[in-house]
Each structure stands twice: as structure tokens, then as C-alpha cells.
Amino acid sequence: CRFMNATTLPRFPLMASCIVEICGLRPGAAYLHVFQGLRGLALQMQGALQMKKKDDLRSIYCWKFILSLEAWERVLSTHSASNPELKPLVYPLCQLLTATSRLVPSARYFPLRLRCVRILQRLSVATGCYVPLSHIVLEVFQSSCLSKPHKGQERQRLALENMLRVPNAAVDSKGFQEDIVNMSLESLCDHMAQWSTHVSFPELGLMVCYQLRRYIKKSPVDRFRRAAKKLVENIEKNAKWVEEHRRKIDFSPKDVAQQESFLREERESSASPLMKYNSHMQEQSQERRRQFEMDEMTVGAQPVADLKEDRGVDDDKVFGGDWMPAKKPSSSGEAVDLTKGARPKKGKEKREKKREPTVDHEGADGDEDVLGLMDVFSDDEEDGSHEGQEKASKRVKTKKRKKRST
């Protein structure tokens, strides 16, 4: 899994599913295997943090390391509820994913950072544990590449979900900035919507709204400001909604059981304002993904009609069986059918050359024999009859007699 692309990446879910099923067969031995896997990744991360060399960083920022973390996340998300022994391993996995996402704070690695955020979000939803993700996403909006206008008018198409880093030339492009802002807002909205019915949501969304307002003030792109402002409005709307229900409660923060029952019906029915807005954002994201896939499947930007006019070829000849030109004018002016008849005479010339024997320069008798054989083949090809062969043999005999007499 060193080199991944849009074709090879879909093979990973099948291998990860096999690991999940194997760990489910023997729950007692699953803890040992998951612990050993996470320990090896942690030692690799520790070496990268201490040495800080290029080779160590490359060993972290590669598909092998990221897909290993994702595989163990699938195991814990699936079996942590049924196997309580695996629950303590959620914390070290979250620490590894957080350290991986913030190891190199460069805009080129924003796709890797957001991929780690999505893995953490799935783990948080499956296990019910709170994972602080807002500060990881908000650091993206503090980047200098998003606080200045993009370069170029054309939108460069990048499949960021299948990439870990982007080239330097693509960081300031229009397509990269647009995709990064949309993916960051979606991840942030998904994280906040998960805790939109919690009793502490107003305090949780306070810092998020503050950082997004700072980004709105310095962003030079109007549509980015509108999207961030809309998310801030929905977070504040949900905070007011939670505060209205919170005034009616009579329990203290230490009553954990009653806190879990707070707005349980609204949480199960996804009735909070931020949950509704999050579902709308997810639909828009799926629509953009489908549109991107359709654009990738399109062969060229020019329609078939234009291609036909440019090439001067009919559709029947292009898509039919007889797509080759039938005839070609010869040097004499007559039409020669290339699809029928014999091949050119180059093959016959090659066969005639192969039949010519090699010349031996060691003796006179050898020279006479070679000359005689050459005369035989030449006369045979010229006459093409038995009489030509007899004349040639007579000439060879006379030459031999003259040679002996001298």
C-alpha cells in the first residue's frame, strides 16, 4: 500500500473488513493484536518526533501508516461496544491520530489532516467518547494560503479524498482552496452536530464561533465568508435552543445519568437545528462528489460532433468494423485495396536474401563452388525451368576443367 490512487484505494475496505472479522472471531486475543499494532505505530511516531528527519517523517506521512491507523479504528469502532476490553485502546489511538494530523503544519498536508479528522469523527460516533476535533480543523482556517486570493481563474480538479499531500503549485489554486474550505466546514459541522444536544453545547461552540469570525474578517473570497458565516449562525441558533431547554432542568453537572437523558428524544430523531443543517451539508457534499466523478468519466472536453467534423470521418467508419481506409492510390495512379490481396513484395526480397549462402574465402575450390551455386540460383530465378538448370551445371563443369588444365 505504498502507492495508492483512485483505482487501488477501494481495495483497502475489503482488507480492513477481513481484519475486523478476524478480531471478532476471538475477542480475547483481539486486545493483544490491537495493542501490539498500536504500540508499533506509537514507537514509529516517537522516533519521528525525536529525530525529526525526512525519512522518519516520510515513514509517518505515507499510506501504509495512515491505512494502519484506519484499520485499527475500524476494529475498535466495531468491537469496542461488545468487547469492553478494547475500550481502553481508544485513547492511544486518538493520541496517535491527533499527533499524525499535526506533525507537519503545512498546507500541502491538509488532505492528510482532514482524513485523520474524519477517522477520529467515526471513532467518536461509534464509541460515544468526546474527541476534541475543533482545534485541529480551525488551524486550517488560520493558514496563510486561505487568507490571500487564489492564483489563476481555472479550477484545478484534485481528488483530495484520495491524496495525502498536494504539489506546491496547487496550494494557491482555486480548486484546492475551495475544496479545503468545504471539507473543513463539513468536518467541523459534523463534529458540532454530534454534540448539538449535549447540555454543554453553548460553551463548546463559543470558541468555534470566535475563530470562524476571525476567518470571516480576513478571508478575501466572498463565497468562503458566506459559508463560514452560515455555519456560525447555525451554531449560535443551536446554542440558544439548548439554553432554552437547559433553563428547565433541575440537576447539577455531577449528575451524569441525568445529563445523558437530556434531550434524548431530540438526539434520536435528529431534531436539533444543527443536525438539520448538517444533513443539508452532507447532501451538498455528496452532490459535489457525484459531479466530480461524472467529470472524471467524461472523455475530453470536446463533444463527439466536433471531433467528427475535425477529423472528417463518419460515425459508421469510426465505430464500425471497417474503420481502416479501404483503398490507397498507388504510384501508377491505380487504386490498391489494402484490405485484400497479397502483401507488398518486401517479404519476397527478404526470403531471397536468406537463401543466399555465405562466401567462404579459404580456398579456390570453395570459390568455384560458391560461384557455381550463385550462378545456378540466379539462372534458376531468371529462367524458371529445367533447361536453365542444365545450362548452369554445364558452365560449372567447363570452368572446373579449365582450372585443372591450367
Coordinates of C-alpha atoms in Angstrom, one line a residue:
C1 CA 0.0 0.0 0.0
R2 CA 2.9 2.4 -0.7
F3 CA 1.4 3.8 -3.8
M4 CA -2.4 4.5 -3.7
N5 CA -4.7 6.1 -6.2
A6 CA -8.4 6.2 -7.0
T7 CA -8.2 2.7 -8.6
T8 CA -6.3 0.9 -5.8
L9 CA -7.7 2.7 -2.8
P10 CA -11.1 1.0 -2.9
R11 CA -9.3 -2.3 -2.2
F12 CA -8.5 -1.3 1.3
P13 CA -12.0 -1.6 2.8
L14 CA -12.1 -5.3 1.8
M15 CA -8.8 -6.0 3.6
A16 CA -9.9 -3.9 6.6
S17 CA -13.1 -5.8 6.8
C18 CA -11.2 -9.1 6.9
I19 CA -9.2 -7.8 9.9
V20 CA -12.4 -6.7 11.7
E21 CA -13.9 -10.1 11.2
I22 CA -10.8 -12.0 12.4
C23 CA -10.7 -9.9 15.5
G24 CA -14.4 -10.6 16.1
L25 CA -13.8 -14.4 16.0
R26 CA -11.6 -14.4 19.1
P27 CA -12.4 -11.4 21.3
G28 CA -9.9 -12.5 24.0
A29 CA -7.0 -12.4 21.6
A30 CA -8.1 -9.2 19.8
Y31 CA -6.8 -7.0 22.6
L32 CA -3.3 -8.4 22.2
H33 CA -3.2 -7.9 18.4
V34 CA -4.6 -4.4 18.5
F35 CA -2.3 -3.4 21.4
Q36 CA 0.8 -4.7 19.5
G37 CA -0.3 -2.9 16.3
L38 CA -0.8 0.4 18.1
R39 CA 2.4 0.0 20.1
G40 CA 4.4 -0.4 16.9
L41 CA 2.8 2.7 15.4
A42 CA 3.5 4.6 18.6
L43 CA 7.2 3.7 18.6
Q44 CA 7.4 4.8 15.0
M45 CA 5.7 8.1 15.9
Q46 CA 8.0 8.6 18.8
G47 CA 11.1 8.2 16.6
A48 CA 9.8 10.7 14.1
L49 CA 9.1 13.3 16.9
Q50 CA 12.6 12.9 18.4
M51 CA 14.7 12.7 15.3
K52 CA 12.7 14.9 13.0
K53 CA 14.5 13.7 9.9
K54 CA 13.0 13.5 6.4
D55 CA 13.0 9.7 6.3
D56 CA 11.2 9.5 9.7
L57 CA 8.6 12.0 8.6
R58 CA 8.1 10.1 5.4
S59 CA 7.5 6.9 7.3
I60 CA 4.6 8.6 9.1
Y61 CA 3.1 10.6 6.2
C62 CA 2.6 7.6 3.9
W63 CA -0.3 5.4 3.0
K64 CA 1.0 2.4 5.0
F65 CA 0.9 4.3 8.3
I66 CA -2.4 6.0 7.6
L67 CA -4.3 2.9 6.5
S68 CA -2.9 1.0 9.5
L69 CA -4.5 3.6 11.8
E70 CA -7.7 3.5 9.8
A71 CA -7.8 -0.3 10.1
W72 CA -7.4 -0.3 13.9
E73 CA -10.1 2.4 14.1
R74 CA -12.5 0.1 12.2
V75 CA -11.7 -2.7 14.7
L76 CA -12.3 -0.5 17.8
S77 CA -15.4 1.1 16.3
T78 CA -16.9 -2.3 15.6
H79 CA -16.0 -4.4 18.7
S80 CA -15.5 -1.9 21.5
A81 CA -19.1 -1.9 22.5
S82 CA -19.4 -5.7 22.6
N83 CA -15.8 -6.2 24.0
P84 CA -15.2 -3.8 26.9
E85 CA -11.5 -4.9 27.0
L86 CA -10.9 -2.9 23.8
K87 CA -12.3 0.3 25.2
P88 CA -9.0 1.5 26.9
L89 CA -7.3 1.3 23.5
V90 CA -9.5 4.2 22.1
Y91 CA -7.4 6.8 23.9
P92 CA -3.9 5.8 22.5
L93 CA -5.4 5.6 19.0
C94 CA -6.9 9.1 19.4
Q95 CA -3.5 10.4 20.5
L96 CA -1.8 8.8 17.5
L97 CA -4.3 10.3 15.1
T98 CA -4.0 13.7 16.7
A99 CA -0.2 13.7 16.6
T100 CA -0.2 12.5 13.0
S101 CA -2.6 15.3 11.8
R102 CA -0.4 18.0 13.5
L103 CA 3.0 16.6 12.8
V104 CA 3.8 18.8 9.8
P105 CA 1.6 22.0 9.8
S106 CA 1.9 22.6 6.1
A107 CA -0.9 23.4 3.7
R108 CA 0.4 20.7 1.4
Y109 CA -0.7 18.1 4.0
F110 CA -4.2 19.5 4.6
P111 CA -5.8 16.4 2.9
L112 CA -4.0 14.1 5.3
R113 CA -5.1 16.3 8.3
L114 CA -8.7 16.2 7.2
R115 CA -8.5 12.5 6.6
C116 CA -7.3 12.0 10.2
V117 CA -10.2 14.2 11.4
R118 CA -12.7 12.0 9.6
I119 CA -11.2 8.9 11.2
L120 CA -11.4 10.5 14.6
Q121 CA -15.0 11.5 14.0
R122 CA -16.1 8.0 13.1
L123 CA -14.3 6.7 16.2
S124 CA -16.1 9.2 18.4
V125 CA -19.5 8.4 16.9
A126 CA -19.0 4.6 17.3
T127 CA -17.6 4.7 20.9
G128 CA -19.5 7.7 22.3
C129 CA -16.3 9.3 23.5
Y130 CA -15.7 13.0 23.1
V131 CA -12.7 13.7 20.9
P132 CA -11.6 17.4 20.6
L133 CA -11.5 18.0 16.9
S134 CA -12.4 21.6 16.6
H135 CA -8.9 22.9 17.2
I136 CA -7.4 20.6 14.5
V137 CA -9.9 21.9 11.9
L138 CA -9.7 25.6 13.0
E139 CA -5.9 25.5 12.4
V140 CA -6.7 25.1 8.7
F141 CA -8.5 28.4 8.6
Q142 CA -5.5 30.1 10.2
S143 CA -3.3 29.1 7.3
S144 CA -1.8 31.9 5.2
C145 CA -2.8 30.3 1.9
L146 CA -6.5 30.8 2.8
S147 CA -6.1 34.4 3.7
K148 CA -5.0 35.5 0.2
P149 CA -6.7 35.3 -3.1
H150 CA -6.1 32.3 -5.3
K151 CA -3.9 32.3 -8.4
G152 CA -5.4 31.5 -11.8
Q153 CA -9.0 31.5 -13.0
E154 CA -9.4 27.9 -14.0
R155 CA -10.4 25.4 -11.3
Q156 CA -7.8 22.6 -11.0
R157 CA -9.5 19.3 -10.3
L158 CA -7.9 17.4 -7.4
A159 CA -9.3 14.3 -5.7
L160 CA -8.3 15.3 -2.2
E161 CA -10.0 12.4 -0.6
N162 CA -7.6 10.1 -2.4
M163 CA -4.5 12.2 -1.6
L164 CA -2.2 12.8 1.4
R165 CA -0.4 15.8 0.0
V166 CA -0.7 18.2 -2.9
P167 CA 2.1 19.8 -5.1
N168 CA 3.4 23.2 -4.2
A169 CA 1.9 24.7 -7.4
A170 CA -1.6 23.6 -6.3
V171 CA -1.7 25.2 -2.9
D172 CA -2.6 28.6 -4.2
S173 CA -5.0 27.3 -6.9
K174 CA -8.7 28.0 -6.9
G175 CA -9.8 24.4 -6.7
F176 CA -7.6 23.5 -3.8
Q177 CA -8.8 26.4 -1.6
E178 CA -12.4 25.7 -2.5
D179 CA -12.2 22.0 -1.7
I180 CA -10.2 22.6 1.6
V181 CA -12.7 25.2 2.9
N182 CA -15.7 23.0 2.0
M183 CA -14.2 19.9 3.6
S184 CA -13.1 21.7 6.7
L185 CA -16.5 23.3 7.2
E186 CA -18.2 19.9 6.7
S187 CA -15.9 18.2 9.2
L188 CA -16.4 21.0 11.7
C189 CA -20.2 20.9 11.3
D190 CA -20.3 17.2 11.6
H191 CA -18.3 17.3 14.8
M192 CA -20.5 20.0 16.3
A193 CA -23.7 18.3 15.2
Q194 CA -22.7 15.2 17.2
W195 CA -22.8 17.2 20.4
S196 CA -25.6 19.6 19.5
T197 CA -28.0 18.0 22.0
H198 CA -25.4 17.9 24.9
V199 CA -26.0 20.1 27.9
S200 CA -22.6 21.8 27.5
F201 CA -23.0 22.7 23.8
P202 CA -23.2 26.5 24.3
E203 CA -19.7 26.5 25.9
L204 CA -18.4 24.1 23.4
G205 CA -19.4 26.3 20.4
L206 CA -18.1 29.5 21.9
M207 CA -14.5 29.2 20.7
V208 CA -15.5 27.8 17.4
C209 CA -17.7 30.8 16.6
Y210 CA -14.9 33.1 17.7
Q211 CA -12.3 31.5 15.4
L212 CA -14.7 31.4 12.4
R213 CA -15.4 35.1 12.8
R214 CA -11.7 35.9 12.7
Y215 CA -11.5 33.9 9.4
I216 CA -14.5 35.8 8.0
K217 CA -12.8 39.1 8.6
K218 CA -9.6 38.2 6.8
S219 CA -10.8 36.0 4.0
P220 CA -10.7 37.7 0.6
V221 CA -13.1 35.2 -1.0
D222 CA -16.8 36.2 -0.7
R223 CA -18.3 32.7 -1.0
F224 CA -16.0 31.4 1.7
R225 CA -17.1 34.1 4.0
R226 CA -20.8 33.3 3.3
A227 CA -20.3 29.6 4.0
A228 CA -18.4 30.2 7.3
K229 CA -21.0 32.9 8.4
K230 CA -23.8 30.5 7.7
L231 CA -22.2 27.8 9.9
V232 CA -21.7 30.4 12.7
E233 CA -25.3 31.4 12.5
N234 CA -26.5 27.8 12.8
I235 CA -24.1 27.1 15.8
E236 CA -25.4 30.1 17.6
K237 CA -29.0 29.2 16.8
N238 CA -28.5 25.7 18.2
A239 CA -26.8 27.2 21.3
K240 CA -29.8 29.3 22.0
W241 CA -32.0 26.3 21.5
V242 CA -30.0 24.3 24.1
E243 CA -30.0 27.2 26.6
E244 CA -33.8 27.4 26.4
H245 CA -34.1 23.7 27.4
R246 CA -31.3 24.0 29.9
R247 CA -33.3 26.6 31.9
K248 CA -35.9 23.9 32.7
I249 CA -33.6 21.3 34.3
D250 CA -33.0 20.9 38.0
F251 CA -30.0 18.7 38.1
S252 CA -26.3 19.6 38.7
P253 CA -23.3 18.9 36.5
K254 CA -22.2 16.0 38.6
D255 CA -25.4 14.0 37.8
V256 CA -24.1 12.1 34.8
A257 CA -27.1 9.8 34.4
Q258 CA -29.5 12.7 34.1
Q259 CA -27.1 14.5 31.7
E260 CA -27.3 11.5 29.3
S261 CA -31.1 11.7 29.3
F262 CA -31.0 15.5 28.4
L263 CA -32.7 15.9 25.0
R264 CA -32.5 12.2 24.3
E265 CA -35.6 12.2 22.1
E266 CA -34.4 15.1 20.0
R267 CA -31.0 13.4 19.7
E268 CA -32.5 10.2 18.5
S269 CA -34.8 11.9 16.0
S270 CA -32.1 14.4 14.8
A271 CA -34.4 17.3 15.7
S272 CA -31.7 19.9 16.7
P273 CA -31.2 22.9 14.3
L274 CA -27.5 22.0 13.7
M275 CA -28.3 18.4 12.9
K276 CA -30.7 19.5 10.2
Y277 CA -28.1 21.9 8.8
N278 CA -25.5 19.1 8.9
S279 CA -27.7 16.8 6.9
H280 CA -28.1 19.5 4.3
M281 CA -24.4 20.0 4.1
Q282 CA -23.8 16.3 3.7
E283 CA -26.3 16.2 0.8
Q284 CA -24.4 19.0 -0.9
S285 CA -21.1 17.2 -0.4
Q286 CA -22.4 14.0 -2.0
E287 CA -23.7 16.1 -4.9
R288 CA -20.3 17.6 -5.4
R289 CA -18.7 14.2 -5.2
R290 CA -21.0 12.8 -7.8
Q291 CA -20.4 15.8 -10.1
F292 CA -16.7 15.3 -9.8
E293 CA -16.9 11.6 -10.6
M294 CA -19.0 12.5 -13.7
D295 CA -16.5 15.0 -14.8
E296 CA -13.7 12.4 -14.4
M297 CA -15.6 9.9 -16.5
T298 CA -16.0 12.4 -19.3
V299 CA -13.6 11.7 -22.2
G300 CA -12.3 15.0 -23.3
A301 CA -14.0 18.4 -23.2
Q302 CA -14.9 18.4 -26.9
P303 CA -18.2 16.8 -28.0
V304 CA -18.3 13.9 -30.4
A305 CA -19.8 16.0 -33.2
D306 CA -16.9 18.4 -33.1
L307 CA -14.4 15.6 -33.2
K308 CA -16.2 14.1 -36.2
E309 CA -16.1 17.4 -38.1
D310 CA -12.4 18.0 -37.3
R311 CA -11.3 14.5 -38.4
G312 CA -13.6 14.3 -41.4
V313 CA -14.6 10.7 -40.6
D314 CA -18.2 9.4 -40.4
D315 CA -19.6 7.7 -37.3
D316 CA -20.0 4.4 -39.1
K317 CA -16.3 4.3 -40.1
V318 CA -15.2 5.3 -36.6
F319 CA -17.3 2.9 -34.5
G320 CA -17.9 0.2 -37.1
G321 CA -15.7 -2.8 -38.0
D322 CA -14.3 -1.4 -41.3
W323 CA -12.7 1.6 -39.7
M324 CA -9.5 1.4 -41.8
P325 CA -9.4 3.2 -45.2
A326 CA -10.3 0.7 -47.9
K327 CA -8.1 1.9 -50.8
K328 CA -4.9 3.8 -51.3
P329 CA -3.7 5.3 -54.6
S330 CA -0.6 3.6 -56.0
S331 CA 2.3 5.3 -57.8
S332 CA 0.8 4.3 -61.2
G333 CA -2.4 6.1 -60.3
E334 CA -4.5 2.9 -59.8
A335 CA -6.3 2.2 -56.5
V336 CA -4.8 -0.5 -54.4
D337 CA -7.0 -2.3 -51.9
L338 CA -5.0 -2.7 -48.7
T339 CA -7.6 -5.0 -47.0
K340 CA -7.4 -7.6 -49.8
G341 CA -4.8 -9.2 -52.0
A342 CA -1.2 -10.1 -51.4
R343 CA 1.3 -8.2 -49.3
P344 CA 4.0 -6.0 -50.8
K345 CA 7.0 -7.7 -52.3
K346 CA 9.3 -6.8 -49.5
G347 CA 8.8 -10.2 -47.9
K348 CA 9.8 -12.0 -51.1
E349 CA 13.0 -10.0 -51.3
K350 CA 13.8 -10.9 -47.7
R351 CA 13.3 -14.6 -48.4
E352 CA 15.6 -14.4 -51.5
K353 CA 18.3 -12.8 -49.4
K354 CA 18.0 -15.6 -46.8
R355 CA 18.6 -18.2 -49.5
E356 CA 22.0 -16.6 -50.5
P357 CA 24.8 -18.6 -48.9
T358 CA 27.7 -17.0 -47.2
V359 CA 31.0 -16.7 -49.1
D360 CA 34.0 -18.8 -48.0
H361 CA 37.4 -17.2 -48.7
E362 CA 39.6 -20.1 -47.6
G363 CA 40.3 -21.8 -50.9
A364 CA 40.0 -21.7 -54.7
D365 CA 37.7 -24.7 -54.8
G366 CA 35.4 -23.1 -52.4
D367 CA 35.3 -20.0 -54.5
E368 CA 34.4 -22.1 -57.6
D369 CA 31.7 -23.9 -55.7
V370 CA 30.2 -20.7 -54.4
L371 CA 30.3 -19.1 -57.8
G372 CA 28.7 -22.1 -59.3
L373 CA 25.9 -22.1 -56.8
M374 CA 25.3 -18.4 -57.3
D375 CA 25.1 -18.9 -61.0
V376 CA 22.6 -21.8 -60.5
F377 CA 20.3 -19.8 -58.3
S378 CA 20.5 -16.7 -60.5
D379 CA 19.8 -18.7 -63.7
D380 CA 17.0 -20.6 -61.9
E381 CA 15.2 -17.5 -60.9
E382 CA 15.7 -16.0 -64.4
D383 CA 14.6 -19.0 -66.5
G384 CA 12.4 -20.7 -64.0
S385 CA 12.7 -24.1 -66.0
H386 CA 14.7 -27.3 -66.0
E387 CA 16.7 -26.2 -69.1
G388 CA 18.2 -23.3 -67.2
Q389 CA 19.4 -25.6 -64.5
E390 CA 21.2 -27.9 -67.1
K391 CA 22.9 -25.0 -68.8
A392 CA 24.1 -23.7 -65.5
S393 CA 25.6 -27.1 -64.5
K394 CA 27.4 -27.3 -67.9
R395 CA 29.0 -23.9 -67.3
V396 CA 30.2 -25.0 -63.9
K397 CA 31.8 -28.2 -65.3
T398 CA 33.7 -26.3 -68.0
K399 CA 35.1 -23.8 -65.5
K400 CA 36.4 -26.7 -63.4
R401 CA 38.1 -28.4 -66.4
K402 CA 39.8 -25.1 -67.4
K403 CA 41.0 -24.7 -63.9
R404 CA 42.6 -28.1 -63.8
S405 CA 44.3 -27.8 -67.1
T406 CA 46.0 -24.6 -66.0

